[in-house]
Amino acid sequence: MSNSSAPRTLPIARRALVAAAATSFAGAARAATPDPAIVNLPDWSQSLGDGVQAHPYGVPSPFEKNVVRRDVEWLTAGQQSSVNFTPLHALDGTITPNGLCFERHHGGVAAVDPDRHRLMIHGMVAKPVVLTMQDLKRLPRINRIYFLECAANSGMEWRGAQLNGVQFTHGMIHNVQYTGVSLRTVLEAIGIDPRAKWVMAEGADAAGLNRSIPLAKMMDDCMLAFAMNGEALRPEQGYPLRLVVPGWQGNMWVKWLRRLKIGDAPWETREETSKYTDLMPDGRARRSTFVMDAKSVITSPSPQTETAPKGRMVISGIAWSGRGAVSRVDVSLDGGRNWQAARLDGTADPLSLTRFYADIDWNGQELLLQSRAQDSSGYVQPSKADLRKIRGVNSIYHNNGIQTWLLRADGQCENVEVS
Ligand code: MTE
């Protein structure tokens, strides 16, 4: 893990004196002396480059070789039941490139042959069916962009600032365009018993991960997806078939989907009892917290980004909500004392990442950077202190508290908490 200086807890700093930036290129002015980057012809202009088939499947520039998924070695005992993290600090816009989507597996990546893969739908149905991938690809198709956030995202931060990088504190999220079939289309065609209320989804990996999901949600907006961002699902993301459960915790998005069982009650599987429940301060576990509440984070500047120079600065971040669309994001430069509205870029689609920006002039003074999202239901992202008043610190899951980065005078950021 890069940039591992210890995070610290700080009192709220003095009010930062930062003026909104006027549009100019003043900060980018170069010295009048001849710039070698212009007067010397670079290597790449003096000889022919690679031919068209040098990379039949394109790869990023070697100068971007550090933009990769990373894990935190001490977090899990091995690599198969583990997690790596999306490099949020190095991404912009809203779509996560396929090769950078974080991975979370309980039994490693299943290497599934699509010709031998089957989806069985049975239980309280008029007639059980077994579908091939070909069968699914003959059904009417839709494309939808959704975020997937693991319920354990930011889970290491319950007891204080711990991991020094947005990749590690918030990187269990990706935002992808899925192609597939609406589950409603399939279930209506099969015929569901009117007394049915729940569906158990199960994966074909060694973990056989399974979850109970309310039938109403399945009929509302769930998808059987076979493609992401225009190409077949990646093996890590469930090739050849994944369940998409928009706005709900990532654990329910079963990968390598092989079975849907229709029933009238939840199955109380491991993943919805001993795991993915919220341990409250009184020792009781809160269940069925499926929806991911509104959350946001500043991705740049943040601890893994390059040293920030004084002057013009683009503060950039992402916001999302499992209850609808992001309606507003505010940014604070002084640890939450004062807030200013950030600019939401694009259409702020429901259940999808929204990119926000705040353009400032930075005078080199220490800043305590925070962002706070609000969604179309009126819900406002809480401070970590307010969240802990209700949830205590026993939890792993569903930490959507406001993140603070200390931007130091030397232009580097640190993961801190304000008290
Ligand atoms: N599905 C199966 N079959 N096996 C798994 O281990 N992990 C779940 C879910 N679906 C898992 C699974 C968890 S805990 C999460 S957070 C998401 O997949 C992660 O999705 P990703 O690997 O595409 O990021």
CSV table of C-alpha atoms and ligand atoms in Angstrom, one decimal:
chain,number,residue,atom,x,y,z
A,1,MET,CA,0.0,0.0,0.0
A,2,SER,CA,1.5,3.4,-1.0
A,3,ASN,CA,1.6,6.5,1.2
A,4,SER,CA,1.2,4.7,4.6
A,5,SER,CA,1.9,7.6,7.0
A,6,ALA,CA,-0.2,7.2,10.1
A,7,PRO,CA,-3.6,9.0,10.0
A,8,ARG,CA,-4.4,11.3,12.9
A,9,THR,CA,-7.3,13.0,14.6
A,10,LEU,CA,-7.4,16.8,14.6
A,11,PRO,CA,-9.5,19.5,16.1
A,12,ILE,CA,-11.3,21.5,13.5
A,13,ALA,CA,-8.8,23.9,12.0
A,14,ARG,CA,-9.2,27.7,11.7
A,15,ARG,CA,-11.5,28.9,9.0
A,16,ALA,CA,-9.8,28.4,5.6
A,17,LEU,CA,-9.5,31.5,3.5
A,18,VAL,CA,-10.1,30.2,0.1
A,19,ALA,CA,-11.6,32.3,-2.7
A,20,ALA,CA,-13.6,30.7,-5.5
A,21,ALA,CA,-11.4,30.6,-8.6
A,22,ALA,CA,-12.0,32.9,-11.5
A,23,THR,CA,-11.5,31.2,-14.9
A,24,SER,CA,-8.0,32.0,-16.0
A,25,PHE,CA,-4.7,30.2,-16.9
A,26,ALA,CA,-2.7,32.3,-14.5
A,27,GLY,CA,-1.6,29.3,-12.4
A,28,ALA,CA,-0.3,27.5,-15.5
A,29,ALA,CA,1.9,30.3,-16.8
A,30,ARG,CA,5.4,29.1,-17.9
A,31,ALA,CA,8.8,30.8,-17.6
A,32,ALA,CA,9.8,32.9,-20.7
A,33,THR,CA,12.9,30.7,-21.3
A,34,PRO,CA,12.6,28.2,-24.1
A,35,ASP,CA,10.8,25.1,-22.9
A,36,PRO,CA,12.9,21.9,-23.8
A,37,ALA,CA,9.6,20.0,-24.1
A,38,ILE,CA,8.8,22.2,-27.1
A,39,VAL,CA,12.2,23.0,-28.7
A,40,ASN,CA,13.6,19.4,-28.5
A,41,LEU,CA,11.8,16.9,-30.7
A,42,PRO,CA,10.8,14.0,-28.4
A,43,ASP,CA,11.6,10.3,-29.3
A,44,TRP,CA,8.0,9.5,-30.2
A,45,SER,CA,8.0,12.0,-32.9
A,46,GLN,CA,11.2,10.7,-34.6
A,47,SER,CA,10.3,7.1,-35.4
A,48,LEU,CA,7.3,5.1,-36.3
A,49,GLY,CA,5.2,3.8,-33.4
A,50,ASP,CA,3.7,0.3,-32.8
A,51,GLY,CA,1.5,-1.1,-35.6
A,52,VAL,CA,-2.2,-1.7,-35.3
A,53,GLN,CA,-1.9,-5.3,-34.0
A,54,ALA,CA,0.7,-4.6,-31.3
A,55,HIS,CA,-2.2,-4.9,-28.7
A,56,PRO,CA,-5.1,-6.8,-30.1
A,57,TYR,CA,-6.8,-6.1,-26.8
A,58,GLY,CA,-5.9,-2.5,-25.8
A,59,VAL,CA,-3.9,-1.8,-22.6
A,60,PRO,CA,-3.3,1.5,-20.8
A,61,SER,CA,-0.2,3.7,-21.4
A,62,PRO,CA,2.9,2.4,-19.5
A,63,PHE,CA,2.8,5.8,-17.8
A,64,GLU,CA,-0.4,4.8,-16.1
A,65,LYS,CA,1.0,1.5,-14.8
A,66,ASN,CA,0.4,2.5,-11.2
A,67,VAL,CA,-3.4,2.8,-11.8
A,68,VAL,CA,-4.3,-0.7,-10.7
A,69,ARG,CA,-6.5,-2.5,-8.2
A,70,ARG,CA,-4.7,-3.0,-5.0
A,71,ASP,CA,-5.3,-5.2,-1.9
A,72,VAL,CA,-4.4,-4.7,1.7
A,73,GLU,CA,-2.4,-7.8,2.6
A,74,TRP,CA,-3.2,-8.0,6.3
A,75,LEU,CA,-6.9,-7.7,5.8
A,76,THR,CA,-7.6,-11.3,4.8
A,77,ALA,CA,-5.9,-14.6,5.5
A,78,GLY,CA,-5.5,-15.5,1.8
A,79,GLN,CA,-6.2,-14.3,-1.8
A,80,GLN,CA,-9.3,-16.5,-2.6
A,81,SER,CA,-11.6,-15.1,0.1
A,82,SER,CA,-10.4,-11.6,-0.2
A,83,VAL,CA,-10.9,-8.2,-1.8
A,84,ASN,CA,-9.0,-5.6,-3.8
A,85,PHE,CA,-10.0,-2.0,-4.3
A,86,THR,CA,-10.9,0.3,-7.2
A,87,PRO,CA,-8.2,3.1,-7.7
A,88,LEU,CA,-10.7,5.9,-7.2
A,89,HIS,CA,-8.0,8.5,-6.7
A,90,ALA,CA,-6.9,8.0,-10.3
A,91,LEU,CA,-10.3,7.9,-12.0
A,92,ASP,CA,-12.6,10.7,-13.3
A,93,GLY,CA,-16.1,10.8,-14.8
A,94,THR,CA,-18.4,8.1,-13.5
A,95,ILE,CA,-17.9,4.8,-15.4
A,96,THR,CA,-15.4,2.4,-13.9
A,97,PRO,CA,-13.2,0.7,-16.6
A,98,ASN,CA,-13.7,-3.1,-16.5
A,99,GLY,CA,-10.2,-3.9,-15.6
A,100,LEU,CA,-10.3,-1.6,-12.6
A,101,CYS,CA,-13.6,-2.8,-11.0
A,102,PHE,CA,-12.8,-4.0,-7.4
A,103,GLU,CA,-13.2,-7.7,-6.8
A,104,ARG,CA,-14.7,-9.4,-3.8
A,105,HIS,CA,-14.8,-13.2,-3.8
A,106,HIS,CA,-15.6,-15.7,-1.1
A,107,GLY,CA,-14.1,-18.7,-3.0
A,108,GLY,CA,-11.9,-17.3,-5.7
A,109,VAL,CA,-12.8,-16.5,-9.4
A,110,ALA,CA,-14.8,-19.3,-10.9
A,111,ALA,CA,-13.6,-20.2,-14.5
A,112,VAL,CA,-17.0,-20.9,-16.1
A,113,ASP,CA,-17.4,-22.2,-19.6
A,114,PRO,CA,-20.5,-20.4,-20.9
A,115,ASP,CA,-21.6,-23.3,-23.1
A,116,ARG,CA,-21.8,-25.5,-20.0
A,117,HIS,CA,-23.4,-22.9,-17.7
A,118,ARG,CA,-27.1,-23.2,-16.8
A,119,LEU,CA,-29.5,-21.0,-14.8
A,120,MET,CA,-32.2,-23.0,-13.1
A,121,ILE,CA,-35.4,-21.3,-11.9
A,122,HIS,CA,-37.6,-23.4,-9.6
A,123,GLY,CA,-39.6,-23.5,-6.4
A,124,MET,CA,-43.0,-21.7,-6.3
A,125,VAL,CA,-43.2,-21.5,-10.1
A,126,ALA,CA,-45.8,-22.8,-12.6
A,127,LYS,CA,-43.1,-24.8,-14.3
A,128,PRO,CA,-39.4,-25.0,-13.4
A,129,VAL,CA,-37.0,-24.1,-16.2
A,130,VAL,CA,-33.3,-24.5,-17.0
A,131,LEU,CA,-31.9,-21.8,-19.2
A,132,THR,CA,-28.7,-21.7,-21.3
A,133,MET,CA,-26.8,-18.5,-22.0
A,134,GLN,CA,-28.2,-18.8,-25.6
A,135,ASP,CA,-31.8,-18.9,-24.2
A,136,LEU,CA,-31.1,-15.7,-22.2
A,137,LYS,CA,-29.6,-13.9,-25.2
A,138,ARG,CA,-32.8,-14.4,-27.2
A,139,LEU,CA,-34.9,-12.4,-24.7
A,140,PRO,CA,-35.5,-8.7,-25.0
A,141,ARG,CA,-32.5,-6.7,-23.8
A,142,ILE,CA,-31.9,-3.6,-21.7
A,143,ASN,CA,-28.8,-1.5,-20.8
A,144,ARG,CA,-28.6,0.2,-17.4
A,145,ILE,CA,-25.8,2.0,-15.5
A,146,TYR,CA,-25.7,1.2,-11.7
A,147,PHE,CA,-23.2,1.5,-8.9
A,148,LEU,CA,-22.3,-1.6,-6.9
A,149,GLU,CA,-21.0,-0.9,-3.4
A,150,CYS,CA,-19.9,-3.7,-1.0
A,151,ALA,CA,-21.7,-3.3,2.4
A,152,ALA,CA,-18.2,-3.5,3.9
A,153,ASN,CA,-16.9,-0.4,2.0
A,154,SER,CA,-15.3,2.0,4.6
A,155,GLY,CA,-15.7,-0.8,7.1
A,156,MET,CA,-12.2,-0.4,8.5
A,157,GLU,CA,-12.9,3.2,9.5
A,158,TRP,CA,-15.6,2.6,12.2
A,159,ARG,CA,-13.1,3.0,15.0
A,160,GLY,CA,-11.2,6.0,13.5
A,161,ALA,CA,-9.1,7.0,10.5
A,162,GLN,CA,-7.1,4.0,9.4
A,163,LEU,CA,-6.3,3.4,5.8
A,164,ASN,CA,-4.5,6.2,4.1
A,165,GLY,CA,-6.0,6.4,0.6
A,166,VAL,CA,-9.5,6.7,-0.9
A,167,GLN,CA,-8.7,3.5,-2.9
A,168,PHE,CA,-8.7,1.7,0.4
A,169,THR,CA,-11.3,3.6,2.4
A,170,HIS,CA,-13.9,3.8,-0.4
A,171,GLY,CA,-12.7,1.6,-3.2
A,172,MET,CA,-15.2,-1.2,-2.8
A,173,ILE,CA,-17.4,0.4,-5.4
A,174,HIS,CA,-17.8,0.4,-9.1
A,175,ASN,CA,-20.2,1.9,-11.6
A,176,VAL,CA,-20.8,0.0,-14.8
A,177,GLN,CA,-23.3,-0.1,-17.7
A,178,TYR,CA,-24.9,-3.6,-17.7
A,179,THR,CA,-26.5,-5.3,-20.6
A,180,GLY,CA,-28.9,-8.1,-20.0
A,181,VAL,CA,-32.5,-9.1,-19.4
A,182,SER,CA,-35.0,-7.6,-16.9
A,183,LEU,CA,-35.8,-10.3,-14.3
A,184,ARG,CA,-39.5,-9.4,-14.5
A,185,THR,CA,-39.5,-10.5,-18.1
A,186,VAL,CA,-38.2,-13.9,-17.2
A,187,LEU,CA,-40.3,-14.4,-14.1
A,188,GLU,CA,-43.5,-13.3,-15.7
A,189,ALA,CA,-42.9,-15.7,-18.6
A,190,ILE,CA,-42.3,-18.6,-16.1
A,191,GLY,CA,-45.3,-17.9,-14.0
A,192,ILE,CA,-44.8,-17.3,-10.2
A,193,ASP,CA,-47.1,-18.7,-7.5
A,194,PRO,CA,-49.1,-15.6,-6.1
A,195,ARG,CA,-48.1,-16.6,-2.6
A,196,ALA,CA,-44.4,-16.3,-3.4
A,197,LYS,CA,-42.5,-13.5,-1.6
A,198,TRP,CA,-38.7,-14.3,-1.8
A,199,VAL,CA,-36.1,-15.5,-4.2
A,200,MET,CA,-32.9,-17.3,-3.3
A,201,ALA,CA,-30.1,-16.5,-5.7
A,202,GLU,CA,-27.0,-18.8,-5.8
A,203,GLY,CA,-23.7,-18.7,-7.5
A,204,ALA,CA,-21.7,-21.5,-9.3
A,205,ASP,CA,-18.4,-20.6,-7.6
A,206,ALA,CA,-16.8,-22.8,-5.0
A,207,ALA,CA,-18.4,-20.6,-2.3
A,208,GLY,CA,-21.8,-21.3,-3.7
A,209,LEU,CA,-22.7,-17.9,-2.4
A,210,ASN,CA,-26.5,-17.5,-1.8
A,211,ARG,CA,-28.8,-14.7,-0.7
A,212,SER,CA,-32.6,-14.3,-0.1
A,213,ILE,CA,-33.9,-11.3,-2.0
A,214,PRO,CA,-37.5,-10.0,-1.8
A,215,LEU,CA,-39.5,-11.0,-4.9
A,216,ALA,CA,-40.8,-7.4,-5.1
A,217,LYS,CA,-37.3,-6.1,-5.6
A,218,MET,CA,-36.6,-8.8,-8.2
A,219,MET,CA,-39.7,-7.7,-10.2
A,220,ASP,CA,-39.0,-4.0,-9.8
A,221,ASP,CA,-35.5,-3.4,-11.3
A,222,CYS,CA,-33.2,-6.5,-11.0
A,223,MET,CA,-31.4,-7.8,-14.1
A,224,LEU,CA,-29.7,-10.9,-15.4
A,225,ALA,CA,-26.6,-9.3,-16.9
A,226,PHE,CA,-24.2,-10.9,-19.3
A,227,ALA,CA,-22.2,-7.8,-20.4
A,228,MET,CA,-20.5,-4.8,-18.7
A,229,ASN,CA,-19.5,-1.6,-20.4
A,230,GLY,CA,-20.3,-3.1,-23.8
A,231,GLU,CA,-18.3,-6.4,-23.6
A,232,ALA,CA,-18.9,-9.7,-21.9
A,233,LEU,CA,-18.7,-9.7,-18.1
A,234,ARG,CA,-15.1,-10.2,-16.8
A,235,PRO,CA,-14.5,-13.5,-15.0
A,236,GLU,CA,-13.9,-11.5,-11.8
A,237,GLN,CA,-17.4,-9.9,-12.1
A,238,GLY,CA,-19.3,-13.2,-12.6
A,239,TYR,CA,-18.8,-14.3,-16.3
A,240,PRO,CA,-21.0,-15.4,-17.9
A,241,LEU,CA,-24.0,-14.3,-15.8
A,242,ARG,CA,-24.5,-12.0,-12.8
A,243,LEU,CA,-27.5,-10.8,-10.9
A,244,VAL,CA,-27.8,-7.0,-10.8
A,245,VAL,CA,-29.7,-5.6,-7.7
A,246,PRO,CA,-29.6,-1.8,-8.2
A,247,GLY,CA,-28.9,0.3,-5.1
A,248,TRP,CA,-28.7,-2.7,-2.8
A,249,GLN,CA,-25.6,-4.1,-1.0
A,250,GLY,CA,-23.0,-5.7,-3.3
A,251,ASN,CA,-23.2,-9.1,-1.6
A,252,MET,CA,-26.7,-9.6,-3.1
A,253,TRP,CA,-25.3,-9.2,-6.6
A,254,VAL,CA,-24.7,-12.9,-7.0
A,255,LYS,CA,-21.9,-13.7,-9.6
A,256,TRP,CA,-21.7,-16.8,-11.8
A,257,LEU,CA,-25.5,-17.0,-11.2
A,258,ARG,CA,-26.7,-20.6,-11.5
A,259,ARG,CA,-30.0,-20.8,-9.5
A,260,LEU,CA,-33.0,-18.8,-8.5
A,261,LYS,CA,-35.4,-20.5,-6.1
A,262,ILE,CA,-38.8,-18.9,-5.5
A,263,GLY,CA,-40.3,-19.2,-2.0
A,264,ASP,CA,-42.5,-17.6,0.5
A,265,ALA,CA,-39.8,-16.8,3.2
A,266,PRO,CA,-36.1,-15.9,3.4
A,267,TRP,CA,-33.7,-18.8,3.7
A,268,GLU,CA,-31.6,-17.3,6.6
A,269,THR,CA,-28.4,-18.2,4.8
A,270,ARG,CA,-24.9,-17.5,6.3
A,271,GLU,CA,-24.6,-14.3,4.2
A,272,GLU,CA,-27.8,-12.8,5.7
A,273,THR,CA,-27.4,-13.9,9.4
A,274,SER,CA,-23.8,-14.2,10.7
A,275,LYS,CA,-22.5,-11.9,7.9
A,276,TYR,CA,-23.9,-8.7,6.3
A,277,THR,CA,-25.9,-7.8,9.5
A,278,ASP,CA,-25.1,-4.7,11.5
A,279,LEU,CA,-23.8,-5.3,15.1
A,280,MET,CA,-25.4,-2.5,17.2
A,281,PRO,CA,-24.0,-1.1,20.5
A,282,ASP,CA,-26.2,-3.3,22.6
A,283,GLY,CA,-24.8,-6.4,20.9
A,284,ARG,CA,-27.9,-7.2,18.9
A,285,ALA,CA,-27.5,-7.5,15.1
A,286,ARG,CA,-29.7,-5.4,12.8
A,287,ARG,CA,-30.8,-7.4,9.7
A,288,SER,CA,-32.1,-6.7,6.2
A,289,THR,CA,-30.2,-3.4,5.7
A,290,PHE,CA,-30.2,-4.0,2.0
A,291,VAL,CA,-30.2,-0.5,0.6
A,292,MET,CA,-27.0,1.5,0.5
A,293,ASP,CA,-27.6,5.0,1.9
A,294,ALA,CA,-26.3,8.2,0.3
A,295,LYS,CA,-22.6,8.7,0.5
A,296,SER,CA,-19.9,10.7,-1.1
A,297,VAL,CA,-16.1,11.2,-1.0
A,298,ILE,CA,-13.5,13.5,-2.4
A,299,THR,CA,-11.3,11.5,-4.7
A,300,SER,CA,-8.9,14.3,-5.6
A,301,PRO,CA,-7.0,15.7,-3.8
A,302,SER,CA,-6.7,12.7,-1.5
A,303,PRO,CA,-3.8,10.8,0.1
A,304,GLN,CA,-2.7,8.9,-3.0
A,305,THR,CA,-2.9,11.8,-5.5
A,306,GLU,CA,0.1,13.9,-6.6
A,307,THR,CA,1.4,16.7,-4.4
A,308,ALA,CA,-1.1,19.6,-4.9
A,309,PRO,CA,0.4,22.9,-6.1
A,310,LYS,CA,-0.8,26.3,-4.8
A,311,GLY,CA,-3.3,28.2,-6.9
A,312,ARG,CA,-6.0,26.8,-9.1
A,313,MET,CA,-7.4,23.4,-7.8
A,314,VAL,CA,-10.1,21.1,-9.1
A,315,ILE,CA,-11.7,19.3,-6.1
A,316,SER,CA,-13.3,16.2,-7.6
A,317,GLY,CA,-15.4,13.5,-6.1
A,318,ILE,CA,-18.2,10.9,-6.4
A,319,ALA,CA,-21.6,10.7,-4.7
A,320,TRP,CA,-24.2,8.0,-4.9
A,321,SER,CA,-27.4,6.7,-3.2
A,322,GLY,CA,-29.3,3.5,-3.2
A,323,ARG,CA,-32.6,5.4,-2.6
A,324,GLY,CA,-32.6,7.4,-5.8
A,325,ALA,CA,-30.6,10.2,-7.4
A,326,VAL,CA,-28.0,12.4,-5.8
A,327,SER,CA,-29.7,15.8,-5.6
A,328,ARG,CA,-26.9,17.9,-4.0
A,329,VAL,CA,-23.4,17.7,-2.8
A,330,ASP,CA,-21.8,20.2,-0.5
A,331,VAL,CA,-18.1,20.6,0.1
A,332,SER,CA,-16.4,21.9,3.2
A,333,LEU,CA,-12.8,23.2,3.4
A,334,ASP,CA,-12.7,23.6,7.2
A,335,GLY,CA,-13.8,20.2,8.6
A,336,GLY,CA,-17.6,20.8,8.3
A,337,ARG,CA,-18.0,24.3,9.8
A,338,ASN,CA,-18.8,26.0,6.5
A,339,TRP,CA,-20.2,24.3,3.4
A,340,GLN,CA,-20.5,25.4,-0.2
A,341,ALA,CA,-22.5,23.7,-3.0
A,342,ALA,CA,-20.4,21.6,-5.4
A,343,ARG,CA,-21.2,21.5,-9.1
A,344,LEU,CA,-22.9,18.2,-10.1
A,345,ASP,CA,-21.7,17.1,-13.5
A,346,GLY,CA,-24.0,15.4,-16.0
A,347,THR,CA,-27.5,14.1,-15.3
A,348,ALA,CA,-27.1,12.6,-11.8
A,349,ASP,CA,-28.9,9.4,-12.7
A,350,PRO,CA,-30.6,7.3,-10.0
A,351,LEU,CA,-28.7,4.4,-8.4
A,352,SER,CA,-25.6,5.4,-10.3
A,353,LEU,CA,-22.4,7.4,-9.5
A,354,THR,CA,-22.6,11.2,-9.8
A,355,ARG,CA,-19.4,13.2,-10.3
A,356,PHE,CA,-19.1,16.5,-8.5
A,357,TYR,CA,-16.5,19.3,-8.7
A,358,ALA,CA,-15.6,22.4,-6.7
A,359,ASP,CA,-13.1,24.8,-8.3
A,360,ILE,CA,-11.0,26.8,-5.9
A,361,ASP,CA,-7.9,28.8,-5.5
A,362,TRP,CA,-5.7,27.3,-2.8
A,363,ASN,CA,-3.5,29.7,-0.9
A,364,GLY,CA,-1.4,26.9,0.7
A,365,GLN,CA,-3.2,27.0,4.0
A,366,GLU,CA,-4.1,23.6,5.6
A,367,LEU,CA,-7.6,22.5,4.6
A,368,LEU,CA,-9.9,19.9,6.1
A,369,LEU,CA,-11.7,18.7,3.0
A,370,GLN,CA,-15.1,17.0,3.3
A,371,SER,CA,-18.1,16.3,1.0
A,372,ARG,CA,-21.7,15.6,2.0
A,373,ALA,CA,-24.3,14.1,-0.3
A,374,GLN,CA,-28.0,14.5,-0.2
A,375,ASP,CA,-30.4,12.3,-2.3
A,376,SER,CA,-33.8,12.7,-3.9
A,377,SER,CA,-35.5,11.2,-0.8
A,378,GLY,CA,-34.2,14.2,1.2
A,379,TYR,CA,-31.7,12.0,3.2
A,380,VAL,CA,-28.4,13.8,4.1
A,381,GLN,CA,-25.1,11.9,4.5
A,382,PRO,CA,-24.3,11.9,8.3
A,383,SER,CA,-21.1,12.9,10.0
A,384,LYS,CA,-19.1,10.0,11.5
A,385,ALA,CA,-19.9,11.2,15.0
A,386,ASP,CA,-23.6,11.3,14.3
A,387,LEU,CA,-23.5,7.8,12.8
A,388,ARG,CA,-21.6,6.4,15.8
A,389,LYS,CA,-24.2,7.9,18.2
A,390,ILE,CA,-26.7,5.4,16.8
A,391,ARG,CA,-24.5,2.6,15.4
A,392,GLY,CA,-21.7,2.6,17.9
A,393,VAL,CA,-18.3,1.1,16.7
A,394,ASN,CA,-19.1,-2.6,16.6
A,395,SER,CA,-20.1,-2.5,13.0
A,396,ILE,CA,-18.3,-3.5,9.8
A,397,TYR,CA,-21.0,-2.8,7.3
A,398,HIS,CA,-22.9,0.3,6.1
A,399,ASN,CA,-20.4,3.1,7.1
A,400,ASN,CA,-21.6,6.1,5.0
A,401,GLY,CA,-20.1,8.8,7.4
A,402,ILE,CA,-18.5,11.9,6.0
A,403,GLN,CA,-14.8,11.4,5.2
A,404,THR,CA,-12.2,14.1,6.0
A,405,TRP,CA,-8.8,14.6,4.2
A,406,LEU,CA,-6.3,16.9,5.7
A,407,LEU,CA,-4.6,18.8,2.9
A,408,ARG,CA,-1.3,19.9,4.4
A,409,ALA,CA,0.7,23.0,3.5
A,410,ASP,CA,3.1,20.7,1.6
A,411,GLY,CA,0.3,19.7,-0.8
A,412,GLN,CA,-0.1,16.2,0.5
A,413,CYS,CA,-3.3,14.7,2.0
A,414,GLU,CA,-3.8,12.5,5.1
A,415,ASN,CA,-6.8,10.5,6.3
A,416,VAL,CA,-8.0,12.2,9.5
A,417,GLU,CA,-11.1,12.7,11.7
A,418,VAL,CA,-12.3,15.9,13.1
A,419,SER,CA,-13.6,16.0,16.7
B,1,MTE,N1,-21.2,-13.9,-5.9
B,1,MTE,C1,-20.6,-15.1,-5.8
B,1,MTE,N2,-21.1,-16.1,-6.4
B,1,MTE,N3,-19.5,-15.3,-5.0
B,1,MTE,C2,-19.0,-14.2,-4.2
B,1,MTE,O1,-18.0,-14.4,-3.6
B,1,MTE,N4,-19.2,-11.8,-3.6
B,1,MTE,C3,-20.3,-10.9,-3.3
B,1,MTE,C4,-21.0,-10.4,-4.6
B,1,MTE,N5,-21.4,-11.6,-5.4
B,1,MTE,C5,-19.6,-12.9,-4.3
B,1,MTE,C6,-20.7,-12.8,-5.2
B,1,MTE,C7,-19.8,-9.6,-2.7
B,1,MTE,S1,-19.5,-9.7,-1.0
B,1,MTE,C8,-19.7,-8.5,-3.4
B,1,MTE,S2,-19.3,-7.0,-2.5
B,1,MTE,C9,-19.8,-8.4,-4.8
B,1,MTE,O2,-20.1,-9.6,-5.4
B,1,MTE,C10,-18.6,-7.9,-5.4
B,1,MTE,O3,-18.7,-7.7,-6.8
B,1,MTE,P1,-17.4,-7.5,-7.7
B,1,MTE,O4,-16.4,-8.6,-7.4
B,1,MTE,O5,-17.9,-7.4,-9.1
B,1,MTE,O6,-16.8,-6.2,-7.2
